[in-house]
Coordinates of C-alpha atoms in Angstrom, one line a residue:
Chain A
M1 CA 60.8 117.4 -7.4
L2 CA 57.3 119.5 -8.3
N3 CA 55.1 117.0 -6.6
F4 CA 57.2 117.3 -3.1
I5 CA 56.6 120.9 -3.6
L6 CA 53.6 120.8 -4.0
K7 CA 52.9 118.4 -1.1
R8 CA 55.0 120.9 0.9
L9 CA 53.1 123.6 0.3
G10 CA 49.9 122.0 0.6
L11 CA 50.8 121.0 4.6
A12 CA 52.3 124.6 4.8
L13 CA 48.7 126.0 4.1
L14 CA 47.1 123.4 6.2
V15 CA 49.1 124.9 9.1
A16 CA 48.8 128.3 8.4
L17 CA 44.9 127.3 8.4
T18 CA 44.9 126.3 12.2
V19 CA 47.5 128.7 13.2
S20 CA 44.8 131.2 12.1
F21 CA 42.3 129.5 14.0
I22 CA 44.1 128.8 17.1
S23 CA 45.2 132.7 17.1
F24 CA 41.6 133.5 16.8
I25 CA 40.6 131.5 19.4
L26 CA 42.7 133.1 21.6
L27 CA 40.5 136.2 21.8
F28 CA 38.1 134.0 23.5
L29 CA 39.9 133.0 26.2
S30 CA 39.4 135.9 28.4
G31 CA 35.6 134.7 28.4
D32 CA 33.3 137.2 26.8
P33 CA 35.5 140.0 24.7
A34 CA 32.6 142.6 25.0
I35 CA 32.6 142.7 28.8
A36 CA 36.4 143.4 28.5
L37 CA 36.4 146.1 25.7
A38 CA 33.2 147.9 27.7
G39 CA 35.4 148.5 30.5
E40 CA 34.6 148.7 34.0
G41 CA 31.2 150.1 34.8
A42 CA 29.6 149.8 31.7
T43 CA 25.9 149.0 31.5
D44 CA 24.5 146.1 30.2
E45 CA 23.3 147.7 27.3
D46 CA 26.8 148.8 26.3
V47 CA 27.8 146.0 26.5
L48 CA 25.2 144.2 24.2
A49 CA 25.8 147.2 21.6
I50 CA 29.6 146.3 22.2
R51 CA 28.8 142.8 21.0
K52 CA 26.5 143.9 18.4
L53 CA 28.9 146.6 16.5
Y54 CA 32.0 144.2 17.2
G55 CA 29.7 141.2 15.8
F56 CA 30.4 139.2 19.0
D57 CA 27.0 137.8 18.9
R58 CA 27.3 135.6 16.3
P59 CA 28.3 131.8 15.9
M60 CA 31.8 131.5 16.9
L61 CA 33.0 129.5 13.6
M62 CA 31.0 132.6 11.6
Q63 CA 33.0 135.1 13.2
Y64 CA 35.8 133.6 12.7
A65 CA 35.1 132.6 9.1
S66 CA 34.5 136.6 8.5
W67 CA 37.9 137.7 10.6
L68 CA 39.9 135.0 8.4
L69 CA 38.3 136.3 5.3
S70 CA 38.8 140.0 5.9
A71 CA 42.6 139.1 7.2
L72 CA 43.0 137.6 3.8
S73 CA 42.6 140.8 2.1
G74 CA 44.7 142.9 4.4
D75 CA 41.9 144.0 6.9
F76 CA 43.0 143.1 10.5
G77 CA 40.3 145.2 11.7
E78 CA 41.0 148.3 14.3
S79 CA 43.3 148.5 17.1
Y80 CA 41.4 148.6 20.3
Y81 CA 43.8 150.9 21.6
F82 CA 45.3 153.2 18.9
K83 CA 41.8 153.4 16.9
L84 CA 44.0 152.8 13.7
P85 CA 43.8 149.9 11.1
V86 CA 45.8 147.0 12.8
S87 CA 47.1 146.6 9.2
S88 CA 48.6 149.8 8.6
L89 CA 50.2 149.6 12.1
I90 CA 51.9 146.5 11.3
A91 CA 53.0 147.8 8.1
D92 CA 54.5 150.6 9.4
R93 CA 56.4 148.8 12.4
L94 CA 57.0 145.2 10.3
S95 CA 60.3 146.9 7.9
V96 CA 61.8 148.0 11.4
T97 CA 61.6 144.1 12.6
M98 CA 62.4 142.8 9.2
L99 CA 65.9 144.8 8.8
L100 CA 66.9 143.5 12.5
G101 CA 66.0 139.8 11.2
L102 CA 67.7 140.2 8.1
C103 CA 70.9 141.9 10.0
G104 CA 70.6 139.5 12.9
I105 CA 70.7 136.5 10.8
S106 CA 73.5 137.8 8.9
F107 CA 75.8 138.4 11.9
A108 CA 75.0 135.0 13.4
L109 CA 76.2 133.3 9.7
L110 CA 79.3 135.4 9.5
T111 CA 80.6 134.3 13.1
A112 CA 79.1 130.8 13.0
V113 CA 79.9 129.6 9.6
P114 CA 83.8 130.6 9.9
L115 CA 84.1 129.6 13.6
G116 CA 82.4 126.4 12.8
V117 CA 84.6 125.5 9.9
I118 CA 87.9 126.3 11.9
A119 CA 86.8 124.5 14.7
A120 CA 86.1 121.4 12.3
I121 CA 89.3 122.0 10.7
R122 CA 91.7 121.9 13.9
P123 CA 89.5 120.0 16.4
N124 CA 90.4 120.2 20.5
S125 CA 92.5 123.7 19.1
I126 CA 92.0 126.8 20.9
I127 CA 89.6 127.9 18.4
D128 CA 87.4 124.8 18.7
R129 CA 87.3 125.2 22.6
I130 CA 86.3 129.1 22.1
A131 CA 84.1 128.0 19.5
L132 CA 82.2 125.4 22.1
F133 CA 81.9 128.1 25.0
L134 CA 80.3 130.6 22.9
S135 CA 77.5 128.3 22.0
V136 CA 76.9 126.2 25.8
A137 CA 76.5 130.2 26.8
G138 CA 75.0 131.2 24.3
Q139 CA 72.3 128.9 24.8
A140 CA 72.5 129.6 28.7
M141 CA 72.3 133.6 27.8
P142 CA 68.9 135.1 29.0
S143 CA 68.3 137.5 26.0
F144 CA 66.9 139.9 27.7
W145 CA 69.7 140.2 30.3
F146 CA 72.6 140.0 27.5
G147 CA 70.9 143.2 26.3
L148 CA 71.0 144.9 29.9
I149 CA 74.8 143.9 29.5
L150 CA 75.4 145.4 26.4
I151 CA 73.6 148.4 27.5
V152 CA 75.1 148.7 30.8
A153 CA 78.8 148.3 29.0
F154 CA 78.2 150.2 25.6
S155 CA 76.2 153.2 26.3
I156 CA 76.7 153.5 30.4
K157 CA 80.2 153.0 30.9
L158 CA 81.8 153.5 27.4
R159 CA 79.2 155.6 25.9
W160 CA 79.3 154.2 22.2
L161 CA 76.0 153.2 21.6
P162 CA 72.5 155.0 22.0
P163 CA 70.3 152.5 24.4
S164 CA 67.5 153.1 23.2
G165 CA 65.2 154.3 19.9
T166 CA 64.9 153.5 16.1
D167 CA 66.4 156.3 15.1
S168 CA 70.3 155.6 13.3
W169 CA 71.9 152.4 12.1
R170 CA 73.9 152.6 15.6
N171 CA 70.8 151.7 17.2
F172 CA 70.7 148.6 15.4
I173 CA 74.1 147.2 16.7
M174 CA 73.6 146.0 20.2
P175 CA 69.9 144.9 19.2
T176 CA 72.0 142.8 16.0
V177 CA 74.3 141.0 18.9
V178 CA 71.7 139.8 20.5
L179 CA 69.5 138.3 18.3
G180 CA 72.4 137.0 16.0
Y181 CA 73.6 135.6 19.2
Y182 CA 70.8 133.6 20.0
A183 CA 70.7 132.0 16.4
M184 CA 74.5 131.4 16.7
P185 CA 74.9 128.4 18.5
A186 CA 73.0 125.8 16.4
I187 CA 74.3 127.3 13.0
M188 CA 77.7 126.8 14.6
R189 CA 77.3 123.1 15.7
L190 CA 75.5 122.2 12.3
T191 CA 78.4 123.5 10.3
R192 CA 81.1 121.9 12.4
A193 CA 79.6 118.7 12.2
G194 CA 78.6 118.8 8.7
M195 CA 82.7 120.0 7.9
L196 CA 83.7 117.0 9.9
D197 CA 81.6 114.4 8.5
V198 CA 82.3 115.8 5.0
L199 CA 86.2 116.0 5.3
S200 CA 86.2 112.2 6.1
S201 CA 84.4 111.4 3.5
D202 CA 85.9 109.6 0.0
Y203 CA 85.7 112.6 -2.4
I204 CA 87.7 114.8 0.0
R205 CA 90.7 112.2 -0.2
T206 CA 90.4 112.0 -3.7
A207 CA 90.8 115.7 -3.9
R208 CA 93.5 115.8 -1.8
A209 CA 95.3 112.7 -3.6
K210 CA 95.0 114.5 -7.3
G211 CA 97.0 117.4 -5.7
A212 CA 94.7 120.0 -4.8
S213 CA 95.6 122.5 -2.9
E214 CA 94.0 122.5 1.1
M215 CA 92.4 126.0 0.2
R216 CA 90.3 124.4 -2.4
V217 CA 90.1 121.5 -0.8
M218 CA 88.2 123.1 2.0
F219 CA 86.2 126.0 0.1
K220 CA 85.3 124.2 -3.3
H221 CA 85.0 120.9 -2.3
A222 CA 84.0 120.5 1.3
L223 CA 82.6 123.8 2.7
R224 CA 80.1 123.6 -0.5
N225 CA 78.7 120.3 0.7
A226 CA 78.9 121.3 4.5
I227 CA 76.8 124.3 4.2
I228 CA 73.5 123.3 2.3
P229 CA 71.9 122.0 5.5
V230 CA 73.3 125.5 7.0
V231 CA 71.2 127.4 4.6
S232 CA 68.0 125.6 5.5
L233 CA 68.6 125.7 9.2
A234 CA 69.3 129.3 8.8
A235 CA 66.2 130.1 7.0
V236 CA 64.0 128.4 10.0
Q237 CA 66.2 129.9 12.6
M238 CA 65.3 133.6 10.6
G239 CA 61.3 132.5 11.3
F240 CA 62.4 132.1 15.0
M241 CA 64.1 134.9 15.3
L242 CA 61.5 137.6 14.1
G243 CA 59.2 135.5 16.9
G244 CA 62.1 136.1 19.5
S245 CA 62.1 140.1 18.4
I246 CA 59.4 140.8 21.2
V247 CA 62.2 140.3 23.8
V248 CA 65.0 142.3 21.9
E249 CA 62.6 145.3 20.6
S250 CA 61.6 145.9 24.4
I251 CA 65.3 146.0 25.4
F252 CA 66.2 148.4 23.3
A253 CA 62.9 150.2 22.6
L254 CA 63.1 149.4 18.9
H255 CA 60.2 150.8 17.2
G256 CA 59.2 147.2 15.6
A257 CA 56.1 144.7 15.2
G258 CA 57.8 143.0 18.5
Y259 CA 57.2 146.2 20.2
L260 CA 54.3 146.5 19.1
A261 CA 53.2 143.1 20.4
W262 CA 54.4 144.1 23.5
E263 CA 53.0 146.9 23.8
S264 CA 49.5 146.0 22.3
I265 CA 49.8 142.7 24.8
S266 CA 50.5 145.0 27.7
R267 CA 47.0 147.1 26.5
N268 CA 44.8 144.0 26.0
D269 CA 44.7 145.4 22.2
L270 CA 43.3 141.7 20.9
P271 CA 43.0 142.7 17.3
T272 CA 46.5 143.9 16.8
V273 CA 47.8 140.6 18.9
Q274 CA 46.1 138.0 17.1
A275 CA 47.3 139.9 13.6
L276 CA 51.1 139.9 15.0
I277 CA 50.6 136.6 15.7
L278 CA 49.3 135.5 12.9
I279 CA 51.9 137.1 10.7
F280 CA 54.6 136.0 12.4
S281 CA 53.4 132.4 12.6
M282 CA 53.5 133.2 8.8
F283 CA 56.9 134.4 8.3
Y284 CA 58.0 131.4 9.9
I285 CA 55.8 128.9 7.7
T286 CA 57.3 130.8 4.8
F287 CA 60.7 130.1 5.7
T288 CA 60.5 126.6 6.5
F289 CA 59.0 126.0 3.5
L290 CA 61.8 128.1 1.3
A291 CA 64.2 126.1 3.4
D292 CA 62.5 122.6 2.3
V293 CA 62.4 123.9 -1.3
L294 CA 65.9 125.1 -1.4
N295 CA 67.2 121.8 0.4
A296 CA 65.8 119.6 -2.3
W297 CA 66.7 121.7 -4.6
L298 CA 70.5 122.0 -3.9
D299 CA 70.4 117.7 -3.1
P300 CA 70.7 116.3 -6.8
R301 CA 69.0 113.0 -5.5
M302 CA 66.1 114.7 -4.6
R303 CA 65.9 117.0 -7.6
S304 CA 65.9 113.7 -10.0
S305 CA 63.2 112.0 -8.7
Chain B
M1 CA 88.8 101.9 40.0
T2 CA 87.7 102.1 44.1
L3 CA 84.4 102.3 42.6
A4 CA 84.6 99.0 40.3
T5 CA 86.2 96.8 43.2
S6 CA 84.1 98.1 46.0
A7 CA 80.6 97.8 44.4
N8 CA 80.8 93.8 44.6
S9 CA 82.8 91.8 46.6
V10 CA 83.8 89.5 43.4
D11 CA 87.2 87.7 43.6
P12 CA 89.6 90.2 42.0
L13 CA 91.4 87.7 40.1
L14 CA 87.9 86.4 39.0
Q15 CA 87.0 90.0 38.3
D16 CA 90.1 90.6 35.9
I17 CA 88.3 87.9 33.6
I18 CA 84.9 88.8 33.7
G19 CA 85.5 93.0 33.1
P20 CA 83.2 95.8 34.5
T21 CA 79.5 94.9 34.4
P22 CA 77.3 97.2 32.8
G23 CA 76.6 99.2 35.8
Q24 CA 79.7 99.7 36.8
Q25 CA 80.6 100.8 33.1
L26 CA 78.0 103.3 33.1
R27 CA 78.7 104.2 36.4
R28 CA 82.5 105.2 35.5
R29 CA 81.0 106.9 32.7
F30 CA 78.9 109.0 34.6
F31 CA 81.6 110.2 37.1
G32 CA 84.1 110.7 34.8
H33 CA 82.2 113.2 32.6
R34 CA 83.2 116.8 33.8
G35 CA 80.2 118.8 32.4
L36 CA 77.8 116.0 34.0
M37 CA 79.3 116.4 36.9
I38 CA 79.3 120.2 37.2
G39 CA 76.0 120.7 36.0
A40 CA 74.8 118.2 38.5
S41 CA 76.5 119.4 41.5
V42 CA 75.1 123.0 40.7
L43 CA 71.7 121.7 40.5
G44 CA 72.1 119.5 43.5
L45 CA 73.1 122.4 45.3
L46 CA 70.5 124.5 44.3
L47 CA 68.2 121.8 44.9
V48 CA 69.1 122.0 48.7
I49 CA 69.3 125.8 48.7
A50 CA 65.6 125.8 47.5
V51 CA 64.1 123.1 49.7
L52 CA 65.8 124.8 52.8
A53 CA 64.9 128.3 51.9
P54 CA 63.9 129.5 55.4
V55 CA 66.9 127.8 57.1
V56 CA 69.2 129.4 54.9
A57 CA 67.6 132.7 54.1
P58 CA 69.4 135.4 56.4
H59 CA 66.0 137.3 55.8
D60 CA 62.6 137.6 55.1
P61 CA 62.4 137.9 51.0
Y62 CA 59.4 139.8 51.7
A63 CA 60.2 142.2 54.5
Q64 CA 60.6 145.8 53.3
D65 CA 62.9 147.9 55.1
L66 CA 62.3 151.7 53.3
M67 CA 65.3 152.9 55.3
A68 CA 68.1 150.4 53.9
R69 CA 66.9 151.0 50.2
M70 CA 69.7 149.9 47.4
K71 CA 72.3 148.9 50.2
P72 CA 75.1 147.8 47.8
P73 CA 76.7 144.2 48.2
V74 CA 79.5 143.5 50.5
F75 CA 82.2 143.2 47.9
L76 CA 81.2 147.2 46.8
G77 CA 81.5 148.5 50.1
G78 CA 78.5 147.2 51.7
T79 CA 77.8 145.6 55.1
W80 CA 77.9 141.6 56.1
E81 CA 74.0 142.5 57.2
N82 CA 72.7 142.2 53.4
I83 CA 75.5 139.9 51.9
L84 CA 74.3 141.1 48.3
G85 CA 73.0 144.4 49.3
T86 CA 69.0 145.4 49.2
D87 CA 66.7 146.0 46.2
H88 CA 64.3 149.3 45.8
L89 CA 62.4 148.1 48.6
G90 CA 64.9 147.2 51.0
R91 CA 64.2 143.8 50.6
D92 CA 67.2 141.4 51.5
Y93 CA 68.8 140.3 47.7
L94 CA 70.3 137.2 48.6
S95 CA 67.2 136.1 50.7
R96 CA 65.3 136.7 47.4
L97 CA 67.7 135.0 45.1
I98 CA 66.9 131.8 47.2
Y99 CA 63.3 132.0 47.3
G100 CA 63.5 132.8 44.0
A101 CA 65.3 129.6 43.1
R102 CA 62.6 127.9 44.5
V103 CA 60.2 129.5 41.9
S104 CA 62.4 128.7 38.8
L105 CA 63.1 125.2 39.9
L106 CA 59.1 124.6 40.5
I107 CA 57.7 126.5 37.3
G108 CA 60.8 124.5 35.3
F109 CA 60.2 121.2 36.5
V110 CA 56.5 121.0 36.7
A111 CA 56.4 122.6 33.2
A112 CA 58.7 120.0 32.0
L113 CA 56.7 117.2 33.4
I114 CA 53.7 118.5 31.8
S115 CA 55.1 118.9 28.4
G116 CA 57.1 115.9 28.7
T117 CA 53.8 113.5 29.4
I118 CA 52.0 115.4 26.6
G119 CA 55.1 115.4 24.1
T120 CA 56.2 111.7 24.9
A121 CA 52.4 110.5 24.4
M122 CA 52.4 112.1 20.7
G123 CA 55.9 111.1 20.0
V124 CA 55.5 107.3 21.2
A125 CA 52.1 106.9 19.4
A126 CA 53.1 108.3 16.4
G127 CA 56.5 106.4 16.3
Y128 CA 54.6 103.3 17.5
F129 CA 51.5 103.0 15.1
G130 CA 52.8 105.1 12.0
G131 CA 50.2 106.0 9.3
R132 CA 47.4 108.4 9.8
V133 CA 48.5 109.0 13.4
D134 CA 52.0 110.0 12.7
M135 CA 50.8 112.2 9.7
V136 CA 48.1 113.6 12.7
V137 CA 51.5 114.0 15.0
T138 CA 53.9 115.7 12.6
F139 CA 51.0 117.8 11.5
L140 CA 50.5 119.1 14.9
I141 CA 54.1 119.2 15.5
N142 CA 54.4 121.9 12.4
V143 CA 51.7 124.0 13.8
R144 CA 53.0 123.9 16.8
L145 CA 56.8 125.1 15.9
A146 CA 55.2 127.8 13.8
M147 CA 53.3 129.6 17.0
P148 CA 55.8 132.2 18.4
V149 CA 56.3 130.9 21.6
V150 CA 56.9 134.3 23.3
L151 CA 54.4 136.1 21.9
V152 CA 51.7 133.5 22.4
A153 CA 52.7 132.9 25.9
L154 CA 52.7 136.8 26.9
A155 CA 49.5 136.9 25.5
V156 CA 47.8 134.1 27.3
V157 CA 49.1 135.1 30.4
A158 CA 47.8 138.7 29.8
I159 CA 44.4 137.7 29.2
L160 CA 44.4 135.3 32.1
G161 CA 46.4 137.1 34.6
G162 CA 50.0 136.3 35.4
S163 CA 50.3 133.8 38.1
L164 CA 52.8 130.8 39.3
Q165 CA 49.9 128.3 38.0
V166 CA 49.0 130.4 34.6
V167 CA 52.7 130.4 33.8
I168 CA 53.6 126.9 34.5
G169 CA 50.1 126.1 32.7
V170 CA 51.2 127.9 30.0
L171 CA 54.9 126.5 29.4
G172 CA 54.0 122.9 30.2
L173 CA 51.0 123.6 26.9
L174 CA 53.5 125.4 24.7
L175 CA 57.1 123.0 25.0
W176 CA 56.3 119.7 24.3
D177 CA 57.6 119.8 20.6
R178 CA 61.2 118.5 21.4
F179 CA 59.5 115.4 23.5
A180 CA 56.9 114.6 20.7
V181 CA 60.5 115.2 17.8
V182 CA 62.9 113.0 19.7
M183 CA 60.1 110.3 21.3
R184 CA 58.5 109.6 18.1
A185 CA 62.2 109.4 16.4
S186 CA 63.3 107.4 19.7
T187 CA 60.5 104.9 19.1
L188 CA 61.0 104.3 15.5
Q189 CA 64.1 103.1 16.1
V190 CA 63.2 100.8 18.7
R191 CA 59.7 99.8 17.2
G192 CA 61.0 97.1 14.5
R193 CA 63.8 95.4 17.1
E194 CA 63.2 91.4 18.3
Y195 CA 62.4 92.3 21.2
V196 CA 59.3 93.7 20.7
A197 CA 58.5 91.7 17.6
A198 CA 58.8 88.6 20.3
A199 CA 56.5 90.5 22.6
Q200 CA 54.0 90.8 20.0
A201 CA 54.2 87.3 18.9
I202 CA 53.4 86.2 22.5
G203 CA 50.2 88.0 22.4
A204 CA 51.2 91.1 24.7
S205 CA 49.0 93.9 24.7
T206 CA 49.6 97.2 22.7
P207 CA 49.5 99.1 26.3
R208 CA 52.2 96.3 27.4
I209 CA 54.5 96.5 24.6
L210 CA 54.3 100.7 24.9
L211 CA 54.9 100.4 28.5
S212 CA 57.0 97.7 29.1
E213 CA 59.2 97.0 25.6
I214 CA 59.0 100.9 24.7
M215 CA 59.4 103.1 27.2
P216 CA 62.4 101.4 29.2
N217 CA 63.9 101.6 25.7
I218 CA 63.6 105.0 25.1
M219 CA 63.9 106.5 28.9
N220 CA 67.7 107.9 28.0
N221 CA 66.7 109.8 25.8
L222 CA 63.4 111.1 27.3
I223 CA 65.6 112.2 30.7
V224 CA 67.7 114.3 28.4
V225 CA 65.1 116.0 26.6
I226 CA 63.4 116.7 30.2
T227 CA 66.8 118.2 31.1
L228 CA 67.0 120.4 28.5
E229 CA 63.5 121.6 28.5
M230 CA 63.5 122.1 32.0
A231 CA 66.1 124.7 31.6
H232 CA 64.2 126.2 28.4
A233 CA 61.1 126.6 30.7
I234 CA 63.5 128.3 33.7
L235 CA 64.5 130.6 30.7
L236 CA 61.0 131.7 29.4
E237 CA 59.8 131.8 32.5
A238 CA 62.6 134.8 33.6
T239 CA 61.9 136.4 30.2
L240 CA 58.1 136.3 30.9
S241 CA 58.6 137.8 34.6
F242 CA 60.8 140.3 32.7
L243 CA 58.6 141.5 30.3
G244 CA 55.6 142.0 33.3
L245 CA 53.9 139.4 32.1
G246 CA 55.0 136.2 34.2
V247 CA 55.1 135.8 37.9
Q248 CA 54.0 138.9 39.5
P249 CA 55.5 140.5 42.3
P250 CA 56.1 140.6 45.1
T251 CA 56.8 137.0 44.1
P252 CA 60.8 136.8 44.3
S253 CA 61.4 135.3 40.6
W254 CA 65.0 136.3 39.2
G255 CA 63.5 137.7 35.9
L256 CA 61.4 140.1 37.7
M257 CA 64.2 140.7 40.1
V258 CA 66.5 142.0 36.5
S259 CA 63.3 143.7 35.5
E260 CA 62.9 145.1 38.7
G261 CA 66.5 146.6 38.8
K262 CA 66.6 147.6 35.0
N263 CA 65.1 151.3 36.0
M264 CA 68.5 151.7 38.7
M265 CA 70.8 149.8 36.3
L266 CA 72.4 153.4 35.2
F267 CA 73.6 153.9 39.3
E268 CA 73.9 150.2 40.8
P269 CA 74.6 147.7 37.7
W270 CA 74.7 145.1 40.2
L271 CA 70.7 145.3 40.7
V272 CA 70.8 143.7 37.2
L273 CA 74.1 142.0 36.8
I274 CA 73.5 139.8 40.3
P275 CA 69.9 137.6 39.6
G276 CA 71.1 137.8 35.7
T277 CA 74.4 136.0 36.6
V278 CA 72.4 133.5 38.9
L279 CA 70.2 132.4 36.0
F280 CA 72.8 132.1 33.6
V281 CA 75.1 129.7 36.0
V282 CA 71.5 127.6 36.7
V283 CA 70.1 127.2 32.8
L284 CA 74.3 126.5 31.7
A285 CA 74.5 124.3 34.7
I286 CA 71.4 122.3 33.7
N287 CA 72.0 121.9 29.8
L288 CA 75.6 121.1 31.1
M289 CA 73.7 118.2 32.7
G290 CA 71.6 117.4 29.8
D291 CA 74.2 117.4 27.0
G292 CA 76.4 115.2 29.7
L293 CA 73.5 113.0 29.9
R294 CA 73.4 112.6 26.2
D295 CA 76.9 111.8 26.1
V296 CA 76.9 109.0 28.8
T297 CA 73.9 107.2 28.3
A298 CA 74.6 107.1 23.7
P299 CA 75.0 103.7 22.7
E300 CA 77.7 104.7 20.3
N301 CA 80.1 105.4 23.3
R302 CA 80.0 102.2 24.7
S303 CA 82.9 100.2 24.3

């Protein structure tokens, strides 16, 4: 078990290192960042001065090393646009995105797991069909469009919910639904498949044969085993969702890290973009690592080896 | 049954004894699958419309008429002159939707082709050679999955400038992960089969084994993934264009149309609802086709 965790941890760190290198390299896609920074009408001396100031005149690997070292200590440089330290900018916004992510995954689990369980208990019933329809539609629904529909319906027509802003919990309802619906289809399908699989197994037949009530069979015996892969899928989806928050936050003008990402991308604020890509990747890497460990810990066969 | 009998001219009595050929069985499963048929028809229709866009479109999609801005669609009290109304610059909405199909299909198809080539090469190599190659490929898949797709795509398009080529290139280079995962698993399944061992035993070269023994046997799965990733690419293009960092105006793109209509959403919600619905239906159709293809070609469905 410890061996497995150490191996996974090593892999996670290696992936994180590679991702950090890629997000650093992105800065140089534009050619010379000094020219871009100096803006139009800058003289050669200006460009040269900026190149010196930001250290663009050093070899690329050296720049990467110094960027990575300061990033590790929480220093991502200064934002080109906001003229503030990137780390404090992001720290301000991250709590909103984390809250949105937590709400989203809770919404997805609270709708998808019951639907998946009922669909598995009663295959081909009306609920099974509704669940299937919801999951097929969810995979084809552009989340930006779903968000706009909700705004048209609940903000413009019914006037129940505010269309944008970050002021109260009411601002989080529609973004939660949109973000949660994004993760729902996969979770529902896995719950349904897992339940169907478990329900046809021997120990369920044994539990029924010894006279356990149907409720007890479903919850104590079946769901407990079917839910294991769902938990780790939810962790992975959470990582994906934080990355997808950029779309949802920009529709609802929810001022989180995703909104910051959109702002800084459209303003060519590269240090902020780099830092955000790295941070969102770190979240994904952490969540998948936790999912792997959780999976191993919940599976007795893995625990003993 | 008409299919089975018309497909070849064997004596009906004999036909009963030997039963339908594998090809006939496949065709029957294919045409008997409702989702697959619906998805394929919608996609086929869209393809015809996209190819014939200059003939089908009632107006020039770029022609502005500032005197006729935001005319409502015919079912909301508009005229038959502009069946789906006009946008904020007075351009015919239906014509823009039709030309938008070209953009979406082109991006979806080419991006899936690029990422399919990358992902298949990686997946097949990992599955067939195993060992170090497999380790490297699995690592690269992990790295790719850790990068937030929308964020990276937006950033790269912002740096390089939004154009059709850039969007296709970026999506093509980002969406290969599912190809690599599925092709690796399929190759692993096929690698140990007798026919591969036989080819190895008679001294066939590695490229030959990969191309004529492995590839034909994992083709089914590849086609399914191509279909699903095409839908994925179309969705992502629309998202990028919606956020203003994809295909640039005045190119008709469905995501861009939703974005342009967003400001008038308060008074004219149809400006957003029409292109969004088209996008949703098309992606749904392609997904249905992909799921259907998987059902139809999956070995466990063969009786």
